[in-house]
Amino acid sequence: MTLLHILDLLSVFVFALVGARVAADRRLDYGGIALVAIAASVSGGTLRNLFLGLKPILITDPWVIGSVIAAVAITLSVRRVTKIGKTLLIMDTLGLAIATASGVQLAHNLNSPWYATIILGVITAVTGGLLRDVLCQVEPVLLHRETIGTSSLFGAIAFVILIEFNVDVTIATISGGVVVALVRMLSIQFDLNLPKFQQGEK
Amino acid sequence: MTLLHILDLLSVFVFALVGARVAADRRLDYGGIALVAIAASVSGGTLRNLFLGLKPILITDPWVIGSVIAAVAITLSVRRVTKIGKTLLIMDTLGLAIATASGVQLAHNLNSPWYATIILGVITAVTGGLLRDVLCQVEPVLLHRETIGTSSLFGAIAFVILIEFNVDVTIATISGGVVVALVRMLSIQFDLNLPKFQQGEK
Amino acid sequence: MTLLHILDLLSVFVFALVGARVAADRRLDYGGIALVAIAASVSGGTLRNLFLGLKPILITDPWVIGSVIAAVAITLSVRRVTKIGKTLLIMDTLGLAIATASGVQLAHNLNSPWYATIILGVITAVTGGLLRDVLCQVEPVLLHRETIGTSSLFGAIAFVILIEFNVDVTIATISGGVVVALVRMLSIQFDLNLPKFQQGEK
């Protein structure tokens, strides 16, 4: 099993956990929860693969759907959860870091130019959460209050810079992921947010 | 004309009918109705084809856009309909059965593994309705109250099992479709639904 | 630089301007504005390319992301704008004309049949605005009040007819774009709209 494969499965698992939980909170039925978990966990990697001309891992790797099923089963069985907010946030941060790392590494392996590597890393990381919120009809956190996209962008840029300095790919991948998690956690800790547009009128 | 081709055109036609009707009920203009009809009817097959590395049938087969235009024309001319609810439900069930059958058959023809065949069958069947509801800004029925996904899943699993027992592909395809329709009709008849998540608090 | 390349970059730029502005009006943060600008400006061309079996220009051409960044920077710096409504509408019309032209030309270059050329032209033109509105959670203008889809359709049909009469591709492309802009401006000027569905009951 390659690092890339492990990263993909891990990010699928944690994004499916978060997706299933958000869907459950929105009172979707079990089928809806499963579908949102699938959409939330595989759409980022799917888009990345389609953009690169590859088949999505959902239909090439049985472990992917296995990871989603495990995550949904856990969500449905662990009914009462205390402090779900914090756990979810950590999960989501973890997924974000791992997905960014898997995105930049795959793009790099396929000889994408540096700007494409950054873009593919961010797309892999943020697409699932966006689709999850659109399907659950909640305000997309990505677009409103959070530093999800920024964290992923910083991590992807860190990866590209390290590669430029001939750092080993595995080390650059892990470092990129760590940067994502750090930026995200610091922004939560100190309540940093991107500014909003201030208009003259209104 | 192959069975697969006929199935694709039939599912496009009925999904376009349902899509146009839902869009009309939401007071979209004629252009919006046509666009929702297209999105509702071709997106499942399009996603299936992109995942398999094929071009979408929308741009390879003129009969597809012809089917959509016919469906929209019928919807716009038949203005007053009684018992629309029941007719729509039957149409939708038919589309679901046909699309599942076309999805599993194409995946099987291209030597997809069994889990990919099941996933592609369900994706072909449920994507259009989901996109239709998102575009029309109504609560996606797929995620909330219905047994759409489950019926499609049962039919896709039935197909895979029959293929495993060396049943002829055409017979397995038709049987898969029949299972989808049966499960869906039984669930409607007896008002069976997937359970929702019950939380301790709230 | 080919005509196609220039058209793609121009449509990305104006659609990103419109997208960023709509997102800013919806009070998204800077990251959300940037993401909506990207989605609004590149998704049409991305879908066109994926349908044709090509990689999206977002990851093959650094000028694309450069255009988006420029558009977002302009939107964020020009804070107070008078008559934004009218300027936006002209921008959007321009983007629509250019994107339709780029869509039909690329499809034609790759020997797509005439119906696929028309469909790909319209998809290139309307997808971005639709996704923009879904992400910003506003009622999609495409589906409700506007002649966006119709204008694009007329332009794409004009291109196909001109090609049929052996008109030079560059002239046909420009003419197609002009038809889009003309139909759209006339429909706005004279407040023409597609009819809505009138139901008996309700």
XYZ file of C-alpha atoms in Angstrom, chain A residues 8-146:
139
model
C -6.988 8.561 0.200
C -8.657 5.951 2.396
C -8.102 7.936 5.586
C -9.540 11.128 4.114
C -12.521 9.200 2.739
C -13.144 7.717 6.184
C -13.032 10.964 8.167
C -14.958 12.982 5.561
C -17.620 10.231 5.520
C -17.839 10.447 9.328
C -18.312 14.223 9.209
C -20.726 14.001 6.264
C -22.872 11.329 7.894
C -23.033 13.375 11.088
C -24.062 16.579 9.329
C -26.699 14.642 7.376
C -28.002 12.990 10.557
C -28.282 16.389 12.247
C -30.349 17.557 9.283
C -32.776 14.656 9.864
C -32.074 12.830 6.618
C -33.089 9.172 6.582
C -30.500 6.370 6.642
C -30.291 6.279 2.859
C -29.782 10.034 2.704
C -27.099 9.826 5.372
C -25.262 7.167 3.369
C -25.515 9.160 0.148
C -24.298 12.391 1.741
C -21.442 10.445 3.367
C -20.436 9.104 -0.062
C -20.723 12.508 -1.749
C -18.822 14.268 1.053
C -16.000 11.749 1.118
C -15.308 10.840 -2.494
C -16.243 13.869 -4.599
C -12.977 15.753 -4.014
C -10.820 12.805 -5.065
C -13.217 12.036 -7.909
C -12.956 15.538 -9.344
C -9.156 15.420 -8.961
C -9.003 12.121 -10.836
C -11.389 13.204 -13.603
C -9.366 16.392 -14.100
C -6.221 14.288 -14.409
C -7.894 11.847 -16.808
C -8.090 8.999 -14.275
C -11.029 6.871 -13.140
C -12.406 7.812 -9.707
C -11.124 5.667 -6.861
C -14.740 4.950 -5.872
C -14.985 2.464 -8.735
C -11.400 1.245 -8.833
C -10.770 0.494 -5.174
C -13.215 -1.559 -3.046
C -11.610 -0.203 0.137
C -13.111 3.217 -0.582
C -16.735 2.140 -0.392
C -15.734 -0.078 2.530
C -14.413 2.974 4.391
C -17.644 4.885 3.736
C -19.795 1.972 4.930
C -17.707 1.695 8.110
C -18.042 5.433 8.764
C -21.827 5.380 8.232
C -22.212 2.291 10.451
C -20.270 4.017 13.233
C -22.355 7.189 12.926
C -25.627 5.241 13.037
C -24.589 3.135 16.031
C -22.997 5.851 18.165
C -26.209 7.727 18.696
C -25.533 9.867 21.662
C -22.398 11.859 21.465
C -21.225 14.533 23.810
C -18.941 17.269 22.630
C -19.693 16.315 19.067
C -18.843 19.792 17.879
C -15.204 19.627 18.890
C -14.663 16.045 17.718
C -16.211 16.869 14.363
C -14.008 19.906 13.942
C -10.880 17.853 14.616
C -12.079 15.164 12.187
C -12.767 17.745 9.522
C -9.333 19.323 10.020
C -7.726 15.901 9.731
C -9.640 15.141 6.538
C -8.664 18.496 5.110
C -4.976 17.949 5.812
C -4.969 14.415 4.419
C -6.980 15.251 1.313
C -4.774 18.231 0.475
C -1.713 16.016 0.860
C -3.169 13.280 -1.344
C -4.208 15.822 -3.986
C -0.831 17.510 -4.296
C 1.043 14.216 -4.254
C -1.025 12.641 -7.043
C -0.803 15.800 -9.137
C 2.949 15.905 -8.583
C 3.356 12.199 -9.439
C 1.671 12.859 -12.769
C 4.042 15.718 -13.535
C 1.458 18.497 -13.217
C 2.943 22.010 -13.212
C 3.165 23.738 -9.827
C 0.003 25.861 -10.199
C -2.018 22.785 -11.200
C -0.614 20.903 -8.195
C -1.812 23.638 -5.835
C -5.244 23.845 -7.479
C -5.717 20.067 -7.438
C -4.705 19.880 -3.783
C -7.303 22.466 -2.786
C -10.015 20.935 -5.021
C -9.415 17.501 -3.478
C -9.752 18.989 -0.004
C -12.704 21.363 -0.269
C -15.114 19.849 -2.836
C -16.595 17.214 -0.536
C -17.573 19.626 2.225
C -19.086 22.024 -0.278
C -21.211 19.318 -1.919
C -22.191 18.015 1.530
C -23.541 21.428 2.529
C -25.338 21.976 -0.799
C -27.039 18.555 -0.531
C -27.979 19.113 3.132
C -29.226 22.594 2.206
C -27.182 24.363 4.850
C -25.077 27.458 4.295
C -21.724 26.185 2.979
C -19.212 26.704 5.799
C -16.464 26.823 3.195
C -17.843 30.015 1.707
C -18.875 31.875 4.804
C -17.081 31.639 8.063
C -14.170 29.319 7.863
